[in-house]
Amino acid sequence: TIKRLGINGEGIGYFKRKITFVKGALPGEVIVAQVTDINPKYLQAKMVKIREKSNERVKPKCNVFDLCGGCQLQHLSYRGQLKYKKQIVEDALTKYAPHVKLDKIKDVKGMHNPYTYRNKNQFPVEKTGRKVRAGLYKEHSNTLIDLHECIVQDNRTMHTTNEVKKIMSELNIDACKNPMREKGVRHIVTRVALATGEIQVVFVTNTRHLKKQDLLAERVMRLAGVKSVALNINTEKTSIVMGDETIVIAGEETIREQLQDHIYDLSAESFFQLNPRQTVVLYNEVRDAAALTGKENVVDAFCGTGTIGIWLADNAGEVRGMDTNEDGIVNAIYNATLNGADNCKFEVGDASEKLNEWIEEGFYPDVITVDPPRTGLSEATIKLINEIKPKTFVYTSCNPSTLAKDLAHLTKAFQVEYIQPVDMFPQTAQVEAVVKLTRKRKLRK
């Protein structure tokens, strides 16, 4: 019998009191499973037969759901997915911060239409003869699934990628599976701006001079919506898709996106949220949690391209943001100017170092907001935030486990007002959350 879902969307049951993970199984189901891996603390198994089916089980809309590792939850109703994602946050708190009451967690904010939401794809490329294939690798393998459609991708990115594959095949463009032995295209990256419909195509290559690149760029620029074509150079043998150098070979350097009243020009290497519709929901949650009156000093730590800081600027006295990524800060400064956010200042630097520097200058934050990487906050940053003790601290997290671990330490100086999970990636096991913390009058020992 499957009791619950794990952090990767797998079913969890028990065989002779040993925890057993079964991909594709759902809570409440009684299944027959075959053990595939034995570990001292747990078993892994594959499902052979369902004897009692969950009422929340649905037929996946994608034909390659069982093969592709991109989605984990298409077999679970969307209502069930939202319940599961709340449970993931609850489980993390119970394990790492049990003193935080579970009733602080609100129901997950989901999407009206939990499909075709991703504004960007980045597909590895392979070639047989002249035929170019691009898609995702079969889970736990090097076998490429040539994707022609995807239910979570914006239809415009998929249509453009399919046309690009045809053009590459017709022109016999070189593809590169092993960057140490071959020259050519490693990935096709396609991004669409939801508000304007402008499309950006990036060929990730391990060479600065792709054969027939001028003809390739000319053909791609004829496709509907395409405004920018670029080469990104990545010569490293790595799982990181994009390299450090980008060369625009046709069209504009950027495409323009707009979220509510905010405008963002996106270069090929710019980070931007993958689900623009839910990004508005997420950022409005951050704004509501910050509860600004127009006078506050705000720090936007791990600011990236400045999207959250700029979102808060209209209601703040001054906003300062920092990030260690120099390209991101350049984009943040440009985006602040583009949106007339004259009260925003963005600088390159480590979060704890910049906070100390600004406080010494006399800039003391009333509100600090953070959106750190999946690894969470460093020990030094948590210690400093606990010492500064701003009136309000807003923590946006993409990893419930590291969030809960950090809350275990942050609650020495702050109390958790509420946790609002937001479903940024329907059909997957990922969930984001916005946490509002307010300072305590007395520190917890």
Tab-separated table of C-alpha atoms in Angstrom:
chain	number	residue	atom	x	y	z
A	1	THR	CA	0.000	0.000	0.000
A	2	ILE	CA	1.352	3.412	-0.996
A	3	LYS	CA	1.245	5.852	1.940
A	4	ARG	CA	2.448	9.148	0.412
A	5	LEU	CA	4.595	10.745	-2.293
A	6	GLY	CA	8.297	11.521	-1.957
A	7	ILE	CA	10.122	14.707	-2.936
A	8	ASN	CA	10.649	13.465	-6.495
A	9	GLY	CA	7.006	12.412	-6.965
A	10	GLU	CA	7.631	8.724	-6.353
A	11	GLY	CA	5.209	6.581	-4.326
A	12	ILE	CA	6.352	5.561	-0.846
A	13	GLY	CA	5.275	2.315	0.799
A	14	TYR	CA	6.792	-0.197	3.205
A	15	PHE	CA	7.883	-3.799	2.635
A	16	LYS	CA	8.748	-5.647	5.850
A	17	ARG	CA	9.050	-2.221	7.550
A	18	LYS	CA	11.621	-1.005	5.020
A	19	ILE	CA	10.762	2.187	3.129
A	20	THR	CA	10.200	1.467	-0.571
A	21	PHE	CA	10.164	3.998	-3.421
A	22	VAL	CA	8.009	3.139	-6.446
A	23	LYS	CA	7.950	5.471	-9.460
A	24	GLY	CA	4.440	6.098	-10.815
A	25	ALA	CA	2.555	4.841	-7.742
A	26	LEU	CA	0.073	7.130	-5.941
A	27	PRO	CA	-1.055	7.403	-2.299
A	28	GLY	CA	-3.855	4.997	-1.379
A	29	GLU	CA	-3.034	2.563	-4.164
A	30	VAL	CA	-2.364	-1.106	-3.536
A	31	ILE	CA	0.229	-2.295	-6.017
A	32	VAL	CA	2.438	-5.213	-6.942
A	33	ALA	CA	6.035	-4.047	-7.386
A	34	GLN	CA	9.356	-5.628	-8.305
A	35	VAL	CA	12.459	-4.599	-6.354
A	36	THR	CA	15.134	-3.089	-8.620
A	37	ASP	CA	17.666	-1.835	-6.069
A	38	ILE	CA	18.416	-2.838	-2.478
A	39	ASN	CA	20.016	-0.386	-0.062
A	40	PRO	CA	20.592	-0.817	3.670
A	41	LYS	CA	18.008	1.850	4.513
A	42	TYR	CA	15.520	1.622	1.602
A	43	LEU	CA	14.350	-0.266	-1.466
A	44	GLN	CA	13.634	0.955	-4.977
A	45	ALA	CA	11.028	-0.867	-7.027
A	46	LYS	CA	9.127	-0.643	-10.298
A	47	MET	CA	5.385	-1.027	-10.516
A	48	VAL	CA	4.123	-4.293	-12.061
A	49	LYS	CA	0.378	-4.060	-11.429
A	50	ILE	CA	-2.176	-1.814	-9.709
A	51	ARG	CA	-4.659	-3.814	-7.628
A	52	GLU	CA	-6.489	-0.804	-6.147
A	53	LYS	CA	-6.344	2.455	-8.107
A	54	SER	CA	-6.363	5.976	-6.621
A	55	ASN	CA	-9.323	8.221	-7.438
A	56	GLU	CA	-6.754	10.911	-8.257
A	57	ARG	CA	-5.056	8.853	-11.000
A	58	VAL	CA	-5.556	10.277	-14.507
A	59	LYS	CA	-4.298	9.349	-17.960
A	60	PRO	CA	-1.162	11.364	-18.838
A	61	LYS	CA	-1.662	13.710	-21.790
A	62	CYS	CA	1.878	13.186	-23.058
A	63	ASN	CA	2.695	10.141	-25.187
A	64	VAL	CA	6.262	9.903	-23.842
A	65	PHE	CA	5.494	10.608	-20.164
A	66	ASP	CA	6.804	7.195	-19.103
A	67	LEU	CA	10.081	7.737	-20.983
A	68	CYS	CA	10.859	11.437	-20.591
A	69	GLY	CA	12.159	12.683	-17.254
A	70	GLY	CA	10.808	16.222	-17.695
A	71	CYS	CA	7.511	15.714	-15.793
A	72	GLN	CA	6.855	13.470	-12.809
A	73	LEU	CA	3.162	13.980	-11.998
A	74	GLN	CA	1.078	13.856	-15.181
A	75	HIS	CA	-0.632	10.703	-13.865
A	76	LEU	CA	-1.935	12.648	-10.833
A	77	SER	CA	-4.936	14.987	-11.118
A	78	TYR	CA	-4.059	18.665	-10.786
A	79	ARG	CA	-6.057	18.891	-7.569
A	80	GLY	CA	-3.969	15.991	-6.285
A	81	GLN	CA	-0.749	17.693	-7.380
A	82	LEU	CA	-1.549	20.803	-5.344
A	83	LYS	CA	-2.329	18.694	-2.249
A	84	TYR	CA	0.931	16.802	-2.718
A	85	LYS	CA	2.991	19.981	-3.028
A	86	LYS	CA	1.581	21.297	0.234
A	87	GLN	CA	2.463	17.941	1.812
A	88	ILE	CA	6.070	18.293	0.585
A	89	VAL	CA	6.386	21.611	2.452
A	90	GLU	CA	4.752	20.064	5.540
A	91	ASP	CA	7.125	17.078	5.468
A	92	ALA	CA	10.172	19.363	5.199
A	93	LEU	CA	9.066	21.449	8.199
A	94	THR	CA	8.270	18.367	10.257
A	95	LYS	CA	11.745	16.976	9.579
A	96	TYR	CA	13.929	20.093	9.848
A	97	ALA	CA	11.923	22.780	11.703
A	98	PRO	CA	9.333	20.944	13.843
A	99	HIS	CA	8.769	23.989	16.080
A	100	VAL	CA	7.137	25.831	13.125
A	101	LYS	CA	3.431	25.026	13.223
A	102	LEU	CA	2.026	23.371	10.115
A	103	ASP	CA	-1.068	25.592	10.187
A	104	LYS	CA	1.213	28.416	9.008
A	105	ILE	CA	1.246	26.736	5.563
A	106	LYS	CA	-1.486	27.965	3.219
A	107	ASP	CA	-2.987	25.999	0.348
A	108	VAL	CA	-0.866	26.015	-2.803
A	109	LYS	CA	-1.720	28.677	-5.401
A	110	GLY	CA	-2.087	26.800	-8.683
A	111	MET	CA	-2.836	27.653	-12.308
A	112	HIS	CA	-6.176	27.816	-14.088
A	113	ASN	CA	-4.555	26.041	-17.043
A	114	PRO	CA	-1.567	23.974	-15.843
A	115	TYR	CA	-0.220	23.337	-19.366
A	116	THR	CA	1.843	25.145	-22.051
A	117	TYR	CA	3.294	27.489	-19.433
A	118	ARG	CA	7.070	27.229	-20.033
A	119	ASN	CA	8.449	30.142	-22.045
A	120	LYS	CA	11.796	28.507	-22.790
A	121	ASN	CA	13.178	25.172	-23.924
A	122	GLN	CA	16.807	24.085	-24.192
A	123	PHE	CA	17.088	20.800	-26.041
A	124	PRO	CA	20.268	18.795	-26.689
A	125	VAL	CA	20.924	18.004	-30.356
A	126	GLU	CA	21.905	14.793	-32.166
A	127	LYS	CA	22.241	13.955	-35.827
A	128	THR	CA	21.928	10.810	-37.970
A	129	GLY	CA	22.970	11.375	-41.569
A	130	ARG	CA	21.462	14.782	-42.352
A	131	LYS	CA	18.513	14.450	-39.948
A	132	VAL	CA	18.741	16.591	-36.815
A	133	ARG	CA	16.947	15.522	-33.645
A	134	ALA	CA	16.414	17.576	-30.478
A	135	GLY	CA	14.507	16.897	-27.277
A	136	LEU	CA	15.146	15.437	-23.844
A	137	TYR	CA	17.079	12.392	-22.724
A	138	LYS	CA	15.232	9.326	-21.556
A	139	GLU	CA	15.382	9.244	-17.775
A	140	HIS	CA	18.691	7.909	-16.406
A	141	SER	CA	20.115	7.332	-19.907
A	142	ASN	CA	21.884	8.929	-22.877
A	143	THR	CA	19.035	8.032	-25.259
A	144	LEU	CA	17.572	11.197	-26.808
A	145	ILE	CA	13.806	11.462	-27.271
A	146	ASP	CA	13.145	13.597	-30.364
A	147	LEU	CA	10.348	15.854	-29.120
A	148	HIS	CA	7.894	17.404	-31.588
A	149	GLU	CA	5.376	18.525	-28.971
A	150	CYS	CA	5.383	19.064	-25.211
A	151	ILE	CA	2.326	19.776	-23.074
A	152	VAL	CA	4.180	22.070	-20.644
A	153	GLN	CA	6.051	24.133	-23.276
A	154	ASP	CA	4.555	27.193	-24.940
A	155	ASN	CA	3.382	26.008	-28.379
A	156	ARG	CA	5.363	28.797	-30.048
A	157	THR	CA	8.691	27.583	-28.672
A	158	MET	CA	7.959	24.023	-29.810
A	159	HIS	CA	6.838	25.110	-33.295
A	160	THR	CA	9.967	27.253	-33.699
A	161	THR	CA	12.272	24.469	-32.485
A	162	ASN	CA	10.677	21.982	-34.900
A	163	GLU	CA	11.207	24.401	-37.801
A	164	VAL	CA	14.803	25.022	-36.725
A	165	LYS	CA	15.457	21.268	-36.774
A	166	LYS	CA	14.129	21.098	-40.342
A	167	ILE	CA	16.322	24.014	-41.451
A	168	MET	CA	19.395	22.475	-39.799
A	169	SER	CA	18.689	19.172	-41.554
A	170	GLU	CA	18.229	20.853	-44.953
A	171	LEU	CA	21.475	22.821	-44.580
A	172	ASN	CA	23.318	19.825	-43.110
A	173	ILE	CA	24.421	21.849	-40.067
A	174	ASP	CA	26.948	20.050	-37.862
A	175	ALA	CA	25.701	18.711	-34.523
A	176	CYS	CA	27.908	17.910	-31.555
A	177	LYS	CA	27.094	15.204	-29.023
A	178	ASN	CA	30.649	14.901	-27.683
A	179	PRO	CA	32.240	18.369	-27.409
A	180	MET	CA	35.684	16.844	-26.959
A	181	ARG	CA	35.584	15.104	-30.354
A	182	GLU	CA	33.123	17.007	-32.573
A	183	LYS	CA	32.317	20.566	-33.625
A	184	GLY	CA	28.798	21.884	-34.065
A	185	VAL	CA	25.502	22.665	-32.313
A	186	ARG	CA	25.105	21.180	-28.824
A	187	HIS	CA	21.716	22.639	-27.864
A	188	ILE	CA	18.857	24.580	-29.412
A	189	VAL	CA	17.493	27.169	-26.966
A	190	THR	CA	14.192	28.869	-27.804
A	191	ARG	CA	12.482	31.513	-25.651
A	192	VAL	CA	9.250	33.438	-26.254
A	193	ALA	CA	8.130	36.657	-24.572
A	194	LEU	CA	4.547	36.058	-23.465
A	195	ALA	CA	3.427	39.689	-23.749
A	196	THR	CA	4.947	40.544	-27.147
A	197	GLY	CA	5.258	37.144	-28.835
A	198	GLU	CA	8.895	37.911	-29.699
A	199	ILE	CA	11.061	34.805	-30.028
A	200	GLN	CA	14.760	34.320	-29.362
A	201	VAL	CA	16.718	31.383	-30.839
A	202	VAL	CA	20.156	30.490	-29.466
A	203	PHE	CA	22.440	27.819	-30.893
A	204	VAL	CA	24.772	26.572	-28.160
A	205	THR	CA	27.937	25.473	-29.955
A	206	ASN	CA	31.541	24.580	-29.135
A	207	THR	CA	32.840	26.749	-31.976
A	208	ARG	CA	32.745	30.483	-32.715
A	209	HIS	CA	32.296	29.850	-36.438
A	210	LEU	CA	29.490	27.454	-37.335
A	211	LYS	CA	29.467	26.278	-40.950
A	212	LYS	CA	26.749	28.069	-42.983
A	213	GLN	CA	25.823	30.143	-39.935
A	214	ASP	CA	24.863	33.202	-42.009
A	215	LEU	CA	22.477	31.163	-44.149
A	216	LEU	CA	21.161	29.391	-41.033
A	217	ALA	CA	20.501	32.732	-39.303
A	218	GLU	CA	18.788	34.145	-42.388
A	219	ARG	CA	16.442	31.148	-42.650
A	220	VAL	CA	15.626	31.170	-38.908
A	221	MET	CA	14.882	34.916	-38.940
A	222	ARG	CA	12.120	34.251	-41.506
A	223	LEU	CA	10.189	32.168	-38.961
A	224	ALA	CA	7.127	33.815	-37.388
A	225	GLY	CA	7.957	35.868	-34.299
A	226	VAL	CA	11.740	35.350	-34.374
A	227	LYS	CA	13.515	38.619	-33.478
A	228	SER	CA	16.930	37.385	-32.371
A	229	VAL	CA	19.356	34.609	-33.384
A	230	ALA	CA	22.580	34.053	-31.457
A	231	LEU	CA	25.481	31.659	-30.952
A	232	ASN	CA	26.435	30.800	-27.376
A	233	ILE	CA	29.909	29.303	-27.058
A	234	ASN	CA	30.326	26.403	-24.619
A	235	THR	CA	33.470	24.296	-25.099
A	236	GLU	CA	33.341	22.594	-21.702
A	237	LYS	CA	32.325	18.994	-21.092
A	238	THR	CA	29.595	19.843	-18.602
A	239	SER	CA	25.874	19.483	-17.941
A	240	ILE	CA	25.577	23.298	-17.793
A	241	VAL	CA	23.920	24.305	-21.064
A	242	MET	CA	25.078	27.883	-21.665
A	243	GLY	CA	28.670	29.111	-21.892
A	244	ASP	CA	30.015	32.557	-20.960
A	245	GLU	CA	30.180	34.088	-24.462
A	246	THR	CA	27.212	34.943	-26.698
A	247	ILE	CA	27.387	36.364	-30.240
A	248	VAL	CA	24.219	37.772	-31.840
A	249	ILE	CA	24.362	36.744	-35.525
A	250	ALA	CA	21.014	38.153	-36.707
A	251	GLY	CA	18.266	40.453	-35.429
A	252	GLU	CA	18.114	42.193	-32.062
A	253	GLU	CA	20.188	41.542	-28.951
A	254	THR	CA	17.079	41.227	-26.778
A	255	ILE	CA	13.400	40.376	-26.803
A	256	ARG	CA	10.910	42.337	-24.682
A	257	GLU	CA	8.707	40.815	-21.994
A	258	GLN	CA	6.148	42.601	-19.826
A	259	LEU	CA	4.638	41.438	-16.545
A	260	GLN	CA	1.795	43.735	-15.467
A	261	ASP	CA	3.345	47.243	-15.657
A	262	HIS	CA	6.968	46.058	-15.621
A	263	ILE	CA	9.089	45.748	-18.771
A	264	TYR	CA	12.107	43.458	-19.157
A	265	ASP	CA	14.487	43.221	-22.105
A	266	LEU	CA	15.925	39.694	-22.169
A	267	SER	CA	19.307	38.934	-23.689
A	268	ALA	CA	20.217	35.348	-24.600
A	269	GLU	CA	21.997	34.755	-21.289
A	270	SER	CA	19.499	36.644	-19.078
A	271	PHE	CA	17.832	34.652	-16.319
A	272	PHE	CA	14.057	35.006	-16.313
A	273	GLN	CA	11.356	32.938	-14.659
A	274	LEU	CA	10.142	30.061	-16.877
A	275	ASN	CA	6.451	30.521	-16.048
A	276	PRO	CA	5.529	34.196	-16.625
A	277	ARG	CA	1.870	33.816	-15.567
A	278	GLN	CA	2.755	32.355	-12.179
A	279	THR	CA	5.688	34.752	-11.828
A	280	VAL	CA	3.112	37.538	-11.440
A	281	VAL	CA	1.426	35.490	-8.683
A	282	LEU	CA	4.785	34.806	-6.972
A	283	TYR	CA	6.018	38.402	-7.103
A	284	ASN	CA	2.687	39.763	-5.889
A	285	GLU	CA	2.991	37.412	-2.908
A	286	VAL	CA	6.444	38.864	-2.182
A	287	ARG	CA	5.030	42.399	-2.485
A	288	ASP	CA	2.108	41.599	-0.174
A	289	ALA	CA	4.418	39.972	2.388
A	290	ALA	CA	6.755	42.981	2.349
A	291	ALA	CA	3.757	45.268	3.154
A	292	LEU	CA	5.596	48.412	2.078
A	293	THR	CA	4.273	51.912	2.791
A	294	GLY	CA	6.579	53.907	0.476
A	295	LYS	CA	9.200	54.823	3.090
A	296	GLU	CA	11.104	51.586	3.688
A	297	ASN	CA	14.697	50.693	2.824
A	298	VAL	CA	14.560	47.337	1.041
A	299	VAL	CA	17.376	44.873	0.316
A	300	ASP	CA	16.874	42.396	-2.533
A	301	ALA	CA	19.517	39.728	-1.922
A	302	PHE	CA	20.407	37.254	-4.711
A	303	CYS	CA	18.657	39.771	-6.950
A	304	GLY	CA	19.610	38.230	-10.327
A	305	THR	CA	18.326	40.593	-13.028
A	306	GLY	CA	16.525	42.712	-10.415
A	307	THR	CA	13.006	41.486	-11.095
A	308	ILE	CA	11.816	41.309	-7.468
A	309	GLY	CA	13.517	44.553	-6.427
A	310	ILE	CA	11.977	46.434	-9.352
A	311	TRP	CA	8.584	44.868	-8.522
A	312	LEU	CA	8.815	46.395	-5.028
A	313	ALA	CA	10.303	49.739	-6.028
A	314	ASP	CA	7.022	51.647	-6.508
A	315	ASN	CA	6.124	51.103	-2.851
A	316	ALA	CA	9.605	51.498	-1.316
A	317	GLY	CA	11.790	54.394	-0.249
A	318	GLU	CA	14.988	52.837	-1.633
A	319	VAL	CA	15.812	49.383	-2.971
A	320	ARG	CA	19.312	47.927	-3.048
A	321	GLY	CA	20.108	44.562	-4.593
A	322	MET	CA	23.227	42.429	-4.840
A	323	ASP	CA	24.290	39.297	-6.685
A	324	THR	CA	27.598	37.608	-7.450
A	325	ASN	CA	26.660	37.289	-11.146
A	326	GLU	CA	28.016	40.362	-12.938
A	327	ASP	CA	25.909	39.835	-16.095
A	328	GLY	CA	22.785	39.674	-13.950
A	329	ILE	CA	23.642	42.975	-12.254
A	330	VAL	CA	24.228	44.663	-15.634
A	331	ASN	CA	20.746	43.477	-16.655
A	332	ALA	CA	19.284	44.626	-13.323
A	333	ILE	CA	20.658	48.165	-13.737
A	334	TYR	CA	19.343	48.309	-17.308
A	335	ASN	CA	15.899	46.966	-16.299
A	336	ALA	CA	15.645	49.502	-13.460
A	337	THR	CA	16.323	52.326	-15.948
A	338	LEU	CA	13.839	50.819	-18.417
A	339	ASN	CA	11.116	50.854	-15.757
A	340	GLY	CA	11.958	54.290	-14.356
A	341	ALA	CA	12.897	52.753	-10.991
A	342	ASP	CA	15.249	55.569	-9.957
A	343	ASN	CA	15.191	54.403	-6.337
A	344	CYS	CA	16.890	51.075	-7.216
A	345	LYS	CA	20.615	50.415	-6.860
A	346	PHE	CA	22.198	47.095	-7.872
A	347	GLU	CA	25.776	46.006	-7.147
A	348	VAL	CA	27.978	42.953	-7.672
A	349	GLY	CA	28.905	41.231	-4.427
A	350	ASP	CA	28.303	38.567	-1.791
A	351	ALA	CA	25.085	38.997	0.209
A	352	SER	CA	26.642	39.136	3.689
A	353	GLU	CA	29.576	41.349	2.587
A	354	LYS	CA	27.312	43.868	0.834
A	355	LEU	CA	24.873	43.984	3.752
A	356	ASN	CA	27.729	44.832	6.131
A	357	GLU	CA	29.079	47.428	3.716
A	358	TRP	CA	25.710	49.150	3.269
A	359	ILE	CA	24.986	49.226	7.001
A	360	GLU	CA	28.364	50.862	7.596
A	361	GLU	CA	27.336	53.487	5.009
A	362	GLY	CA	24.183	54.164	7.038
A	363	PHE	CA	21.727	52.217	4.867
A	364	TYR	CA	19.831	50.064	7.361
A	365	PRO	CA	17.194	47.748	5.805
A	366	ASP	CA	13.626	47.749	7.088
A	367	VAL	CA	12.789	44.819	4.795
A	368	ILE	CA	15.077	42.115	3.383
A	369	THR	CA	13.872	39.780	0.658
A	370	VAL	CA	15.863	36.795	-0.583
A	371	ASP	CA	15.435	34.339	-3.449
A	372	PRO	CA	18.507	32.104	-3.062
A	373	PRO	CA	19.595	29.106	-5.164
A	374	ARG	CA	18.379	25.595	-4.289
A	375	THR	CA	21.191	25.240	-1.740
A	376	GLY	CA	19.566	27.942	0.407
A	377	LEU	CA	21.299	30.584	2.524
A	378	SER	CA	24.868	30.360	3.798
A	379	GLU	CA	25.527	30.145	7.531
A	380	ALA	CA	27.155	33.599	7.416
A	381	THR	CA	24.128	35.177	5.699
A	382	ILE	CA	21.667	33.636	8.181
A	383	LYS	CA	23.797	34.818	11.103
A	384	LEU	CA	23.965	38.359	9.728
A	385	ILE	CA	20.223	38.566	8.989
A	386	ASN	CA	19.502	37.380	12.538
A	387	GLU	CA	21.815	40.120	13.844
A	388	ILE	CA	20.364	42.870	11.614
A	389	LYS	CA	16.814	41.794	12.468
A	390	PRO	CA	14.890	43.847	9.901
A	391	LYS	CA	11.246	44.444	10.709
A	392	THR	CA	10.182	42.070	7.908
A	393	PHE	CA	12.086	39.284	6.177
A	394	VAL	CA	10.605	37.676	3.037
A	395	TYR	CA	12.119	34.354	1.954
A	396	THR	CA	11.279	33.008	-1.522
A	397	SER	CA	12.382	29.398	-1.917
A	398	CYS	CA	12.464	26.810	-4.696
A	399	ASN	CA	13.536	23.988	-2.352
A	400	PRO	CA	11.334	23.090	0.675
A	401	SER	CA	14.140	21.082	2.333
A	402	THR	CA	16.711	23.879	2.419
A	403	LEU	CA	13.959	26.365	3.273
A	404	ALA	CA	13.008	24.336	6.350
A	405	LYS	CA	16.672	23.932	7.383
A	406	ASP	CA	17.168	27.699	7.123
A	407	LEU	CA	13.936	28.450	9.019
A	408	ALA	CA	15.222	26.314	11.888
A	409	HIS	CA	17.946	28.967	12.403
A	410	LEU	CA	16.084	32.089	11.263
A	411	THR	CA	13.356	31.523	13.862
A	412	LYS	CA	15.853	32.451	16.577
A	413	ALA	CA	15.259	36.088	15.621
A	414	PHE	CA	12.029	35.888	13.595
A	415	GLN	CA	8.618	34.334	13.820
A	416	VAL	CA	6.927	32.758	10.810
A	417	GLU	CA	3.723	34.619	9.970
A	418	TYR	CA	2.780	32.322	7.092
A	419	ILE	CA	4.116	30.198	4.238
A	420	GLN	CA	2.443	30.562	0.821
A	421	PRO	CA	3.406	27.796	-1.644
A	422	VAL	CA	3.063	28.666	-5.347
A	423	ASP	CA	2.959	26.089	-8.143
A	424	MET	CA	5.444	27.432	-10.686
A	425	PHE	CA	5.896	24.090	-12.468
A	426	PRO	CA	2.674	22.053	-12.837
A	427	GLN	CA	3.088	18.365	-13.778
A	428	THR	CA	6.470	18.295	-11.966
A	429	ALA	CA	7.434	17.590	-8.352
A	430	GLN	CA	8.787	21.134	-7.806
A	431	VAL	CA	7.119	23.741	-5.611
A	432	GLU	CA	8.105	27.282	-4.606
A	433	ALA	CA	7.093	29.124	-1.465
A	434	VAL	CA	7.031	32.673	-0.134
A	435	VAL	CA	7.559	32.954	3.631
A	436	LYS	CA	6.774	36.083	5.634
A	437	LEU	CA	8.832	36.423	8.817
A	438	THR	CA	8.639	39.269	11.331
A	439	ARG	CA	11.191	40.036	14.014
A	440	LYS	CA	10.684	38.861	17.560
A	441	ARG	CA	10.937	41.268	20.445
A	442	LYS	CA	13.196	38.862	22.285
A	443	LEU	CA	15.685	36.462	20.729
A	444	ARG	CA	15.213	32.752	21.235
A	445	LYS	CA	18.230	31.214	22.921
